Amino acid sequence: MAANFSEIRVKGKNMLVPSVEIDGRTVIVTGKWIKTAAIRDEEVVAGELVKTPVDFMTALTKGELQADVLTFFQRPPDVTPRFNHHFEWDNYAVVDTTTFDAWWEKLPQEARKNTRRSVKRGVVVKAVPFDDALARGIHKLCNESPVRQGRPFWHYGKDFATVKREHATFLEQSEFIGAYLQDELIGFIKMVYVDHVAVILHILAFNSHYDKRPLNALLTKAVEICAQKNVSYFVYGKYVYGNKKDSSLVEFKRRNGFEQLDFPRYYIPLTLKGRVYVGLRLYRGAVGLLPEQVLKILLRIRDWLNKRKEKFAEEKTDSPSSRLVRE
């Protein structure tokens, strides 16, 4: 089976990777030392990702697409392991959107207060079409700060055309929700519907409007829409990343009614190197292998370095020579 190339985005940058079509799925291979095969855009691909793992294994081992490991997951609510292959429990941060009222009543008082505060301070939240006006607002949001959540922000510094193109994926499955203050976009969510799940692909708000709690208002509106459309789960990425169980993001999700939902992710070795990789659980990466206390220390160092970098960039931008150049 001849290999082709498919474009993917890694940490905000586009790149071409080897790919092949198997059973109606585009399978891509990434990695250098260990080459991992996975379904392209697996989080938003409808239907059962892999019906017969043996067919995928045979195609990968006999074709031109060289891979050491095949990985895929079972999408909730299908969480009972069905294949006799090595797996580990992966997880989502989810809201059960069977009814809006049930979620709202379970929210901590502070979260409900924040949503009401957003309304009182003039924020209007609504579903909006993806057009140039929305894309311009998203472009402005992306360029507020080079650092978000303690890490370099991938979309910072990109031009309007690039931001518009990168947020225009999966439009036939997507819904955009905007938070507006006097007709200015101050936050948005892009969620993608797949089977009975709605997955957040992008969520962003101005730090300068934090006092108006636009993120709380956006999440409330998203849950309301999901309940109206009979979506089973509203997904906000992972609840826990590896051993990183204590973070501001985890706490934010918990306060807004998200819970951890576990599901099986399979890791099937295809080569001797793949068997060693799977046997040693190296797919967990540093976040899954290092003790939580060590991770906390490393993350604090990372955050400090990124803050220093952001401060240096601001000072450089505001220097006399920079002002002369702008003038």
Coordinates of C-alpha atoms in Angstrom, one line a residue:
M1 CA 0.0 0.0 0.0
A2 CA 1.6 3.2 -1.2
A3 CA 2.1 6.1 1.3
N4 CA 1.0 9.7 0.6
F5 CA 1.3 12.8 2.6
S6 CA -1.3 14.7 4.7
E7 CA -1.1 18.1 6.3
I8 CA -1.5 18.4 10.1
R9 CA -0.9 21.2 12.6
V10 CA 1.4 20.6 15.5
K11 CA 1.8 23.4 18.2
G12 CA 0.3 25.9 15.8
K13 CA 2.6 25.0 12.8
N14 CA 1.5 23.1 9.7
M15 CA 3.6 20.2 8.5
L16 CA 3.3 17.3 6.1
V17 CA 3.5 13.7 7.4
P18 CA 3.3 10.3 5.7
S19 CA -0.3 8.9 5.5
V20 CA -2.3 6.1 4.0
E21 CA -6.0 5.2 3.6
I22 CA -7.2 2.2 5.6
D23 CA -10.8 1.1 5.9
G24 CA -12.0 4.7 5.0
R25 CA -9.7 6.3 7.5
T26 CA -6.7 8.5 6.9
V27 CA -3.9 7.1 9.0
I28 CA -0.9 9.3 9.7
V29 CA 2.5 8.6 11.1
T30 CA 4.4 11.0 13.4
G31 CA 7.5 10.9 15.5
K32 CA 11.3 10.3 14.8
W33 CA 12.7 7.6 17.1
I34 CA 9.3 6.0 17.6
K35 CA 6.9 6.3 14.6
T36 CA 3.3 6.3 15.8
A37 CA 0.3 5.6 13.5
A38 CA -3.0 7.3 14.4
I39 CA -6.2 8.3 12.8
R40 CA -5.9 11.9 11.4
D41 CA -8.1 14.3 13.3
E42 CA -9.3 11.4 15.5
E43 CA -11.2 13.6 17.9
V44 CA -13.6 14.9 15.2
V45 CA -13.9 11.9 13.0
A46 CA -17.4 10.5 13.1
G47 CA -18.2 6.8 13.7
E48 CA -16.1 4.0 15.1
L49 CA -12.5 4.9 14.6
V50 CA -11.2 1.4 14.2
K51 CA -13.6 -1.5 13.6
T52 CA -11.0 -4.3 13.1
P53 CA -7.6 -3.5 14.5
V54 CA -6.1 -6.6 12.7
D55 CA -6.9 -5.0 9.3
F56 CA -5.0 -1.8 10.3
M57 CA -2.1 -3.8 11.7
T58 CA -1.8 -5.9 8.5
A59 CA -2.0 -2.8 6.2
L60 CA 0.6 -0.9 8.3
T61 CA 3.1 -3.8 8.5
K62 CA 2.8 -4.8 4.8
G63 CA 2.6 -1.3 3.3
E64 CA 5.1 1.5 2.7
L65 CA 4.0 3.5 5.7
Q66 CA 6.5 2.5 8.4
A67 CA 5.1 2.6 11.9
D68 CA 6.2 1.1 15.3
V69 CA 2.9 1.6 17.2
L70 CA -0.7 2.0 16.3
T71 CA -2.9 4.0 18.7
F72 CA -6.6 4.8 18.8
F73 CA -9.4 5.3 21.3
Q74 CA -13.0 4.4 21.9
R75 CA -15.2 7.5 21.9
P76 CA -17.6 8.0 24.9
P77 CA -20.2 6.9 25.7
D78 CA -18.6 3.7 24.3
V79 CA -16.2 3.2 27.2
T80 CA -16.1 -0.6 27.8
P81 CA -12.9 -2.1 26.3
R82 CA -13.8 -4.2 23.2
F83 CA -10.4 -5.3 21.8
N84 CA -7.9 -7.8 23.2
H85 CA -5.0 -5.4 22.9
H86 CA -2.9 -3.3 25.3
F87 CA -4.8 -0.2 26.5
E88 CA -4.6 2.5 29.2
W89 CA -7.4 4.6 30.5
D90 CA -7.5 8.0 28.8
N91 CA -9.9 10.7 29.9
Y92 CA -12.0 13.7 28.9
A93 CA -13.3 16.6 30.9
V94 CA -17.1 16.4 30.2
V95 CA -20.4 17.9 31.1
D96 CA -23.3 15.5 30.8
T97 CA -25.7 17.6 28.7
T98 CA -28.8 15.5 29.1
T99 CA -30.5 18.5 30.7
F100 CA -29.2 22.1 31.2
D101 CA -31.0 22.5 34.5
A102 CA -29.3 19.4 36.1
W103 CA -25.8 20.8 35.2
W104 CA -26.7 24.4 36.4
E105 CA -28.1 23.2 39.7
K106 CA -24.9 21.2 40.4
L107 CA -22.6 24.1 39.7
P108 CA -20.8 25.7 42.6
Q109 CA -22.4 29.0 43.7
E110 CA -19.4 30.9 42.6
A111 CA -19.7 29.6 39.0
R112 CA -23.3 30.6 38.8
K113 CA -22.5 34.0 40.3
N114 CA -19.8 34.5 37.6
T115 CA -22.2 33.8 34.8
R116 CA -24.7 36.3 36.2
R117 CA -21.9 38.8 36.8
S118 CA -21.1 38.6 33.1
V119 CA -24.6 39.5 32.1
K120 CA -24.8 42.3 34.6
R121 CA -21.6 43.8 33.2
G122 CA -23.0 44.0 29.7
V123 CA -21.7 40.8 28.1
V124 CA -23.9 39.3 25.4
V125 CA -23.3 35.7 24.4
K126 CA -24.8 34.2 21.2
A127 CA -24.2 31.6 18.5
V128 CA -22.6 33.4 15.4
P129 CA -21.7 32.4 11.9
F130 CA -18.1 32.2 10.9
D131 CA -17.4 35.2 8.6
D132 CA -14.9 37.9 8.2
A133 CA -16.3 39.9 11.1
L134 CA -15.9 37.0 13.5
A135 CA -12.4 36.2 12.1
R136 CA -11.2 39.7 12.6
G137 CA -12.4 39.5 16.2
I138 CA -10.6 36.2 16.7
H139 CA -7.5 37.7 15.1
K140 CA -7.5 40.5 17.7
L141 CA -8.0 38.0 20.5
C142 CA -5.1 35.9 19.3
N143 CA -2.7 38.9 19.3
E144 CA -3.4 40.1 22.9
S145 CA -0.6 38.3 24.5
P146 CA 2.3 36.0 23.4
V147 CA 1.9 33.9 26.6
R148 CA -1.3 32.1 27.8
Q149 CA -1.6 29.7 30.8
G150 CA 2.1 30.0 31.3
R151 CA 3.1 28.8 27.8
P152 CA 3.9 30.5 24.5
F153 CA 0.6 31.1 22.6
W154 CA 0.7 29.4 19.2
H155 CA -1.6 31.8 17.4
Y156 CA 0.1 35.0 18.6
G157 CA 1.7 37.1 15.8
K158 CA -0.1 35.4 12.9
D159 CA -1.6 37.5 10.2
F160 CA -5.4 37.8 9.6
A161 CA -5.5 35.4 6.6
T162 CA -3.7 32.7 8.6
V163 CA -5.9 33.0 11.7
K164 CA -9.0 32.9 9.5
R165 CA -7.8 29.8 7.6
E166 CA -6.8 27.9 10.8
H167 CA -10.1 28.6 12.5
A168 CA -12.2 27.6 9.4
T169 CA -11.7 23.8 9.7
F170 CA -14.6 21.4 10.0
L171 CA -17.1 24.2 9.4
E172 CA -19.9 21.8 8.5
Q173 CA -19.6 20.2 11.9
S174 CA -18.8 23.4 13.9
E175 CA -20.7 25.9 16.0
F176 CA -19.2 29.3 17.1
I177 CA -20.3 31.1 20.2
G178 CA -19.2 34.7 20.7
A179 CA -19.1 36.9 23.8
Y180 CA -19.6 40.5 23.0
L181 CA -19.3 43.8 24.9
Q182 CA -20.8 46.7 23.1
D183 CA -20.4 44.8 19.8
E184 CA -16.7 44.0 20.4
L185 CA -15.8 40.3 20.5
I186 CA -14.1 39.6 23.9
G187 CA -14.3 35.8 23.8
F188 CA -15.4 32.9 21.7
I189 CA -15.8 29.1 21.7
K190 CA -15.6 26.9 18.6
M191 CA -17.0 23.4 19.2
V192 CA -17.3 20.6 16.8
Y193 CA -20.1 18.0 16.8
V194 CA -19.1 14.4 16.3
D195 CA -21.6 11.6 16.9
H196 CA -23.2 12.3 20.3
V197 CA -20.4 14.6 21.5
A198 CA -19.5 18.2 21.2
V199 CA -15.7 18.9 21.4
I200 CA -14.2 22.3 22.2
L201 CA -11.6 23.0 19.5
H202 CA -10.9 26.6 20.5
I203 CA -11.8 28.7 23.5
L204 CA -10.3 32.1 24.1
A205 CA -11.1 35.4 25.8
F206 CA -9.4 38.8 26.5
N207 CA -7.4 38.8 29.7
S208 CA -8.1 42.5 29.9
H209 CA -11.9 41.6 30.3
Y210 CA -11.4 38.9 32.9
D211 CA -13.5 40.9 35.4
K212 CA -16.5 40.4 33.2
R213 CA -16.1 36.5 33.3
P214 CA -16.7 35.9 29.5
L215 CA -15.5 32.3 29.7
N216 CA -18.1 31.4 32.3
A217 CA -20.8 33.0 30.1
L218 CA -19.5 31.1 27.0
L219 CA -19.4 27.8 28.7
T220 CA -23.0 28.3 30.0
K221 CA -24.3 29.1 26.6
A222 CA -22.4 26.1 25.1
V223 CA -24.0 23.7 27.6
E224 CA -27.4 25.2 26.9
I225 CA -27.0 24.7 23.1
C226 CA -25.7 21.1 23.6
A227 CA -28.7 20.2 25.7
Q228 CA -31.1 21.7 23.1
K229 CA -29.5 19.6 20.4
N230 CA -29.6 16.4 22.5
V231 CA -25.8 16.1 22.6
S232 CA -24.7 13.5 25.2
Y233 CA -21.4 15.1 26.3
F234 CA -19.7 18.5 26.0
V235 CA -16.0 18.0 26.0
Y236 CA -13.3 20.4 27.2
G237 CA -10.1 18.5 26.4
K238 CA -8.6 16.2 29.0
Y239 CA -9.5 16.5 32.7
V240 CA -6.1 15.3 33.8
Y241 CA -2.9 15.3 31.8
G242 CA -0.7 12.4 32.9
N243 CA 0.4 13.0 36.5
K244 CA -0.4 16.7 36.3
K245 CA -3.5 16.4 38.5
D246 CA -3.3 19.8 40.3
S247 CA -3.4 22.9 38.0
S248 CA -5.4 26.1 37.6
L249 CA -7.0 24.6 34.4
V250 CA -8.2 21.5 36.2
E251 CA -9.6 23.7 38.9
F252 CA -11.4 25.9 36.4
K253 CA -13.0 22.9 34.7
R254 CA -14.1 21.5 38.1
R255 CA -15.7 24.8 39.1
N256 CA -17.6 24.9 35.9
G257 CA -19.2 21.5 36.3
F258 CA -16.8 19.4 34.2
E259 CA -16.1 15.8 35.4
Q260 CA -13.6 13.2 34.5
L261 CA -14.8 10.5 32.1
D262 CA -12.4 7.6 31.4
F263 CA -12.2 5.7 28.1
P264 CA -9.8 3.1 26.7
R265 CA -6.9 4.2 24.4
Y266 CA -5.1 1.3 22.7
Y267 CA -1.4 1.1 22.0
I268 CA -0.6 -1.8 19.6
P269 CA 3.1 -2.5 18.9
L270 CA 3.9 -3.3 15.3
T271 CA 7.7 -3.8 15.6
L272 CA 10.2 -4.9 18.1
K273 CA 11.0 -1.3 18.9
G274 CA 7.3 -0.7 19.3
R275 CA 7.0 -3.6 21.8
V276 CA 9.8 -2.1 24.0
Y277 CA 8.1 1.3 23.8
V278 CA 4.7 0.0 24.8
G279 CA 6.2 -2.4 27.4
L280 CA 8.0 0.5 29.2
R281 CA 4.9 2.7 28.9
L282 CA 7.0 5.4 27.2
Y283 CA 3.9 6.7 25.4
R284 CA 3.0 8.4 28.6
G285 CA 5.7 11.0 28.1
A286 CA 7.3 13.1 30.8
V287 CA 3.9 14.3 32.1
G288 CA 2.8 10.7 32.7
L289 CA 6.1 9.3 33.9
L290 CA 7.5 12.0 36.2
P291 CA 6.2 12.2 39.8
E292 CA 3.6 14.9 40.4
Q293 CA 5.9 16.9 42.8
V294 CA 8.7 17.0 40.2
L295 CA 6.3 18.1 37.6
K296 CA 5.1 21.0 39.8
I297 CA 8.7 22.2 40.2
L298 CA 9.4 22.0 36.5
L299 CA 6.1 23.8 35.7
R300 CA 6.9 26.6 38.1
I301 CA 10.3 27.1 36.4
R302 CA 8.7 27.1 33.0
D303 CA 6.1 29.6 34.1
W304 CA 8.8 31.9 35.5
L305 CA 10.8 31.7 32.3
N306 CA 7.8 32.5 30.1
K307 CA 6.9 35.5 32.3
R308 CA 10.4 36.8 32.0
K309 CA 10.2 36.3 28.2
E310 CA 6.9 38.1 28.1
K311 CA 8.2 41.0 30.2
F312 CA 11.3 41.3 28.0
A313 CA 9.1 41.4 24.9
E314 CA 7.0 44.2 26.3
E315 CA 10.0 46.2 27.4
K316 CA 11.6 45.7 23.9
T317 CA 8.3 46.8 22.2
D318 CA 8.1 49.9 24.4
S319 CA 11.8 50.9 24.1
P320 CA 12.7 54.4 22.7
S321 CA 14.2 52.8 19.5
S322 CA 11.1 50.7 18.9
R323 CA 8.9 53.8 19.4
L324 CA 11.0 55.7 16.8
V325 CA 10.7 52.8 14.3
R326 CA 6.9 52.8 14.8
E327 CA 6.7 56.6 14.4

